[in-house]
């Protein structure tokens, strides 16, 4: 089945540590996105990519980094510069008519 | 700037009762409008969308929504709620939609609880 796979489902970060969240899609979509979700705040855009080897900052990019070396993959790194990383992270890709979402990664701080 | 307001943070209904979730948007031209549903710890699933044409749109799981330009609203409705409808619902707006980058603005969500 086509879709978006995020891993891991749960992730814990220690102080000063960088962690990477995986996102893979087999929908053949060009555009991919990373959103952060906090309770009561809806979804906020971290980064997006329209094509391989190109990506743009969203509304809350500070403390995060991404890469897009393959069309299918768009990993997100939460760096030690992100002081409040605890949140639910959602990866998405878009067709010409809608956004498709992965099942998310819950990141918590130890 | 575009914005989306979902005035109700929490709503509780009895199973079998009707449901209406409110969504108001701020955008000058004709918007592209979406409703998504999210179960706890899961991703978002598209319920329905409005791009143009008939202002009453039908979606999955028995949901419908009506676009009212004069009221800048896109309210979601269901005539009879099932216990499995308990989830969080998000309204979203975009100024355009294509195969490239699409900037969706999401509301803060409405959490629906269903009493047996």
mmCIF file of C-alpha atoms in Angstrom:
data_model
loop_
_atom_site.group_PDB
_atom_site.id
_atom_site.type_symbol
_atom_site.label_atom_id
_atom_site.label_comp_id
_atom_site.label_asym_id
_atom_site.label_seq_id
_atom_site.Cartn_x
_atom_site.Cartn_y
_atom_site.Cartn_z
ATOM 1 C CA UNK A 1 0.000 0.000 0.000
ATOM 2 C CA UNK A 2 1.169 3.514 -0.744
ATOM 3 C CA UNK A 3 1.745 5.839 2.129
ATOM 4 C CA UNK A 4 4.095 7.636 4.447
ATOM 5 C CA UNK A 5 6.135 5.789 7.053
ATOM 6 C CA UNK A 6 7.539 7.572 10.071
ATOM 7 C CA UNK A 7 9.932 6.022 12.545
ATOM 8 C CA UNK A 8 10.413 5.608 15.382
ATOM 9 C CA UNK A 9 6.971 5.951 16.943
ATOM 10 C CA UNK A 10 8.525 7.167 20.220
ATOM 11 C CA UNK A 11 11.903 8.843 20.708
ATOM 12 C CA UNK A 12 13.701 10.175 23.732
ATOM 13 C CA UNK A 13 16.384 12.827 23.650
ATOM 14 C CA UNK A 14 19.056 13.479 26.224
ATOM 15 C CA UNK A 15 20.441 16.906 27.000
ATOM 16 C CA UNK A 16 22.774 18.136 24.259
ATOM 17 C CA UNK A 17 21.905 15.306 21.905
ATOM 18 C CA UNK A 18 20.832 15.500 18.292
ATOM 19 C CA UNK A 19 18.148 13.057 17.193
ATOM 20 C CA UNK A 20 16.869 12.193 13.726
ATOM 21 C CA UNK A 21 13.295 11.362 12.785
ATOM 22 C CA UNK A 22 12.778 9.271 9.668
ATOM 23 C CA UNK A 23 10.140 9.886 6.988
ATOM 24 C CA UNK A 24 9.743 7.735 3.888
ATOM 25 C CA UNK A 25 7.021 7.950 1.220
ATOM 26 C CA UNK A 26 6.190 5.691 -1.713
ATOM 27 C CA UNK A 27 3.530 7.960 -3.204
ATOM 28 C CA UNK A 28 5.908 9.485 -5.757
ATOM 29 C CA UNK A 29 5.148 12.978 -4.450
ATOM 30 C CA UNK A 30 7.556 15.818 -5.076
ATOM 31 C CA UNK A 31 6.622 17.957 -2.072
ATOM 32 C CA UNK A 32 7.249 16.862 1.500
ATOM 33 C CA UNK A 33 6.753 18.627 4.825
ATOM 34 C CA UNK A 34 7.537 18.439 8.514
ATOM 35 C CA UNK A 35 5.051 19.757 11.060
ATOM 36 C CA UNK A 36 5.255 20.106 14.803
ATOM 37 C CA UNK A 37 2.112 19.559 16.869
ATOM 38 C CA UNK A 38 1.702 20.814 20.417
ATOM 39 C CA UNK A 39 -1.520 20.382 22.414
ATOM 40 C CA UNK A 40 -3.996 23.138 21.641
ATOM 41 C CA UNK A 41 -1.809 24.750 18.975
ATOM 42 C CA UNK A 42 -2.639 22.884 15.803
ATOM 43 C CA UNK A 43 0.143 22.155 13.317
ATOM 44 C CA UNK A 44 3.107 24.412 12.675
ATOM 45 C CA UNK A 45 5.355 24.051 9.642
ATOM 46 C CA UNK A 46 9.033 23.359 10.349
ATOM 47 C CA UNK A 47 10.521 22.693 6.888
ATOM 48 C CA UNK A 48 9.314 21.756 3.444
ATOM 49 C CA UNK A 49 10.888 20.460 0.267
ATOM 50 C CA UNK A 50 9.541 20.741 -3.262
ATOM 51 C CA UNK A 51 12.236 18.722 -4.982
ATOM 52 C CA UNK A 52 15.309 16.617 -4.304
ATOM 53 C CA UNK A 53 18.279 18.573 -2.916
ATOM 54 C CA UNK A 54 16.139 21.604 -2.166
ATOM 55 C CA UNK A 55 14.300 22.583 1.007
ATOM 56 C CA UNK A 56 12.959 25.731 2.645
ATOM 57 C CA UNK A 57 12.396 26.909 6.186
ATOM 58 C CA UNK A 58 8.871 27.020 7.488
ATOM 59 C CA UNK A 59 7.520 29.049 10.369
ATOM 60 C CA UNK A 60 9.513 27.429 13.207
ATOM 61 C CA UNK A 61 12.763 26.117 11.659
ATOM 62 C CA UNK A 62 15.150 27.216 14.433
ATOM 63 C CA UNK A 63 16.790 24.222 16.113
ATOM 64 C CA UNK A 64 15.904 21.842 13.297
ATOM 65 C CA UNK A 65 17.612 20.646 10.110
ATOM 66 C CA UNK A 66 16.561 18.489 7.157
ATOM 67 C CA UNK A 67 17.950 16.858 4.041
ATOM 68 C CA UNK A 68 16.368 15.645 0.811
ATOM 69 C CA UNK A 69 18.850 13.383 -0.946
ATOM 70 C CA UNK A 70 16.173 11.083 -2.354
ATOM 71 C CA UNK A 71 12.648 11.778 -3.510
ATOM 72 C CA UNK A 72 11.287 9.177 -1.110
ATOM 73 C CA UNK A 73 13.068 10.368 2.040
ATOM 74 C CA UNK A 74 12.926 13.558 4.110
ATOM 75 C CA UNK A 75 14.572 13.064 7.525
ATOM 76 C CA UNK A 76 14.326 15.688 10.257
ATOM 77 C CA UNK A 77 17.099 16.280 12.792
ATOM 78 C CA UNK A 78 16.209 17.916 16.080
ATOM 79 C CA UNK A 79 19.403 19.561 17.230
ATOM 80 C CA UNK A 80 20.580 20.475 20.717
ATOM 81 C CA UNK A 81 19.746 24.078 19.829
ATOM 82 C CA UNK A 82 16.045 23.241 20.042
ATOM 83 C CA UNK A 83 15.426 23.919 23.735
ATOM 84 C CA UNK A 84 11.845 22.699 23.838
ATOM 85 C CA UNK A 85 11.731 19.658 21.576
ATOM 86 C CA UNK A 86 8.952 17.725 23.316
ATOM 87 C CA UNK A 87 6.153 17.479 20.762
ATOM 88 C CA UNK A 88 4.441 15.229 18.238
ATOM 89 C CA UNK A 89 6.109 15.442 14.830
ATOM 90 C CA UNK A 90 4.224 14.776 11.626
ATOM 91 C CA UNK A 91 5.642 14.229 8.158
ATOM 92 C CA UNK A 92 3.476 14.827 5.107
ATOM 93 C CA UNK A 93 3.606 14.823 1.337
ATOM 94 C CA UNK A 94 1.235 16.385 -1.152
ATOM 95 C CA UNK A 95 -0.436 15.386 -4.369
ATOM 96 C CA UNK A 96 -2.239 17.925 -6.534
ATOM 97 C CA UNK A 97 -5.308 17.758 -4.294
ATOM 98 C CA UNK A 98 -4.377 16.987 -0.698
ATOM 99 C CA UNK A 99 -1.764 16.456 1.977
ATOM 100 C CA UNK A 100 -1.095 12.911 3.148
ATOM 101 C CA UNK A 101 0.269 12.397 6.645
ATOM 102 C CA UNK A 102 2.393 9.794 8.373
ATOM 103 C CA UNK A 103 1.424 8.394 11.763
ATOM 104 C CA UNK A 104 3.815 10.651 13.659
ATOM 105 C CA UNK A 105 6.732 10.478 16.094
ATOM 106 C CA UNK A 106 6.385 11.510 19.740
ATOM 107 C CA UNK A 107 9.639 13.079 20.915
ATOM 108 C CA UNK A 108 10.269 13.525 24.616
ATOM 109 C CA UNK A 109 13.188 14.805 26.662
ATOM 110 C CA UNK A 110 14.833 12.551 29.269
ATOM 111 C CA UNK B 1 -2.498 36.977 6.383
ATOM 112 C CA UNK B 2 -4.584 33.850 6.301
ATOM 113 C CA UNK B 3 -5.903 32.439 9.535
ATOM 114 C CA UNK B 4 -8.278 29.731 10.700
ATOM 115 C CA UNK B 5 -10.393 29.820 13.853
ATOM 116 C CA UNK B 6 -12.071 26.831 15.413
ATOM 117 C CA UNK B 7 -14.054 28.428 18.229
ATOM 118 C CA UNK B 8 -14.778 25.215 20.128
ATOM 119 C CA UNK B 9 -11.818 23.543 21.835
ATOM 120 C CA UNK B 10 -13.877 20.658 23.213
ATOM 121 C CA UNK B 11 -17.312 19.352 22.258
ATOM 122 C CA UNK B 12 -19.214 16.483 23.846
ATOM 123 C CA UNK B 13 -22.213 14.863 22.162
ATOM 124 C CA UNK B 14 -24.270 11.764 22.789
ATOM 125 C CA UNK B 15 -24.045 8.866 20.403
ATOM 126 C CA UNK B 16 -26.708 9.233 17.724
ATOM 127 C CA UNK B 17 -26.949 12.997 18.120
ATOM 128 C CA UNK B 18 -26.156 15.421 15.332
ATOM 129 C CA UNK B 19 -22.849 17.267 15.199
ATOM 130 C CA UNK B 20 -21.637 20.580 13.872
ATOM 131 C CA UNK B 21 -18.026 21.724 14.226
ATOM 132 C CA UNK B 22 -17.361 25.340 13.405
ATOM 133 C CA UNK B 23 -14.567 26.741 11.271
ATOM 134 C CA UNK B 24 -14.047 30.370 10.297
ATOM 135 C CA UNK B 25 -11.249 31.530 8.015
ATOM 136 C CA UNK B 26 -9.686 34.810 7.071
ATOM 137 C CA UNK B 27 -8.702 35.129 3.433
ATOM 138 C CA UNK B 28 -9.570 37.641 0.732
ATOM 139 C CA UNK B 29 -10.046 35.443 -2.309
ATOM 140 C CA UNK B 30 -11.716 32.064 -2.730
ATOM 141 C CA UNK B 31 -9.953 29.698 -0.358
ATOM 142 C CA UNK B 32 -9.136 26.031 -0.624
ATOM 143 C CA UNK B 33 -10.657 24.439 2.485
ATOM 144 C CA UNK B 34 -10.034 21.130 4.224
ATOM 145 C CA UNK B 35 -11.226 19.126 7.202
ATOM 146 C CA UNK B 36 -8.896 16.521 8.716
ATOM 147 C CA UNK B 37 -9.479 14.059 11.573
ATOM 148 C CA UNK B 38 -6.846 12.758 13.983
ATOM 149 C CA UNK B 39 -7.170 9.824 16.378
ATOM 150 C CA UNK B 40 -4.901 9.913 19.456
ATOM 151 C CA UNK B 41 -1.251 9.283 18.618
ATOM 152 C CA UNK B 42 -1.975 9.045 14.906
ATOM 153 C CA UNK B 43 -1.562 11.131 11.792
ATOM 154 C CA UNK B 44 -4.222 13.228 10.110
ATOM 155 C CA UNK B 45 -6.745 11.783 7.661
ATOM 156 C CA UNK B 46 -8.584 13.906 5.120
ATOM 157 C CA UNK B 47 -12.361 13.955 5.639
ATOM 158 C CA UNK B 48 -13.277 16.315 2.813
ATOM 159 C CA UNK B 49 -12.147 19.343 0.875
ATOM 160 C CA UNK B 50 -13.592 22.291 -1.041
ATOM 161 C CA UNK B 51 -11.835 23.750 -4.062
ATOM 162 C CA UNK B 52 -14.726 25.112 -6.146
ATOM 163 C CA UNK B 53 -18.228 24.283 -7.363
ATOM 164 C CA UNK B 54 -21.023 23.002 -5.154
ATOM 165 C CA UNK B 55 -20.689 24.622 -1.749
ATOM 166 C CA UNK B 56 -21.979 21.528 0.048
ATOM 167 C CA UNK B 57 -19.313 18.856 -0.050
ATOM 168 C CA UNK B 58 -19.587 15.252 0.999
ATOM 169 C CA UNK B 59 -16.756 13.405 2.645
ATOM 170 C CA UNK B 60 -15.880 10.076 4.124
ATOM 171 C CA UNK B 61 -17.472 8.515 7.216
ATOM 172 C CA UNK B 62 -20.777 10.306 6.607
ATOM 173 C CA UNK B 63 -19.413 13.837 7.105
ATOM 174 C CA UNK B 64 -20.342 16.880 5.062
ATOM 175 C CA UNK B 65 -19.340 20.539 5.127
ATOM 176 C CA UNK B 66 -20.793 23.711 3.684
ATOM 177 C CA UNK B 67 -18.769 26.616 2.363
ATOM 178 C CA UNK B 68 -20.456 29.943 3.120
ATOM 179 C CA UNK B 69 -18.519 32.796 1.571
ATOM 180 C CA UNK B 70 -20.657 35.503 3.206
ATOM 181 C CA UNK B 71 -19.854 34.133 6.647
ATOM 182 C CA UNK B 72 -16.273 33.016 5.891
ATOM 183 C CA UNK B 73 -17.193 29.646 7.306
ATOM 184 C CA UNK B 74 -16.716 25.989 6.458
ATOM 185 C CA UNK B 75 -18.587 24.083 9.154
ATOM 186 C CA UNK B 76 -18.416 20.304 9.409
ATOM 187 C CA UNK B 77 -21.600 18.323 10.062
ATOM 188 C CA UNK B 78 -22.729 14.786 10.683
ATOM 189 C CA UNK B 79 -26.385 13.826 11.213
ATOM 190 C CA UNK B 80 -25.754 10.960 13.658
ATOM 191 C CA UNK B 81 -22.513 10.579 15.582
ATOM 192 C CA UNK B 82 -20.964 7.182 16.310
ATOM 193 C CA UNK B 83 -18.680 6.416 19.250
ATOM 194 C CA UNK B 84 -15.845 5.867 16.768
ATOM 195 C CA UNK B 85 -16.066 9.540 15.723
ATOM 196 C CA UNK B 86 -14.387 10.596 18.967
ATOM 197 C CA UNK B 87 -11.185 12.280 17.790
ATOM 198 C CA UNK B 88 -9.667 15.679 17.116
ATOM 199 C CA UNK B 89 -10.803 17.593 14.063
ATOM 200 C CA UNK B 90 -8.758 20.193 12.209
ATOM 201 C CA UNK B 91 -9.906 22.755 9.691
ATOM 202 C CA UNK B 92 -7.304 24.099 7.248
ATOM 203 C CA UNK B 93 -7.143 26.751 4.524
ATOM 204 C CA UNK B 94 -4.844 27.345 1.561
ATOM 205 C CA UNK B 95 -4.723 30.120 -1.016
ATOM 206 C CA UNK B 96 -3.983 27.647 -3.795
ATOM 207 C CA UNK B 97 -3.211 23.964 -4.238
ATOM 208 C CA UNK B 98 -0.973 22.220 -6.748
ATOM 209 C CA UNK B 99 1.542 19.436 -7.068
ATOM 210 C CA UNK B 100 4.274 21.580 -5.589
ATOM 211 C CA UNK B 101 4.490 23.294 -2.226
ATOM 212 C CA UNK B 102 1.146 24.006 -0.623
ATOM 213 C CA UNK B 103 0.954 26.290 2.388
ATOM 214 C CA UNK B 104 -1.855 25.075 4.601
ATOM 215 C CA UNK B 105 -2.870 27.062 7.640
ATOM 216 C CA UNK B 106 -4.398 24.848 10.328
ATOM 217 C CA UNK B 107 -6.824 25.727 13.071
ATOM 218 C CA UNK B 108 -6.052 24.731 16.652
ATOM 219 C CA UNK B 109 -8.453 21.806 16.483
ATOM 220 C CA UNK B 110 -11.677 20.698 18.159
ATOM 221 C CA UNK B 111 -11.620 17.642 20.372
ATOM 222 C CA UNK B 112 -14.827 15.621 20.116
ATOM 223 C CA UNK B 113 -15.973 13.297 22.886
ATOM 224 C CA UNK B 114 -18.926 10.949 22.364
ATOM 225 C CA UNK B 115 -21.066 9.730 25.258
ATOM 226 C CA UNK B 116 -22.716 6.314 24.908
#
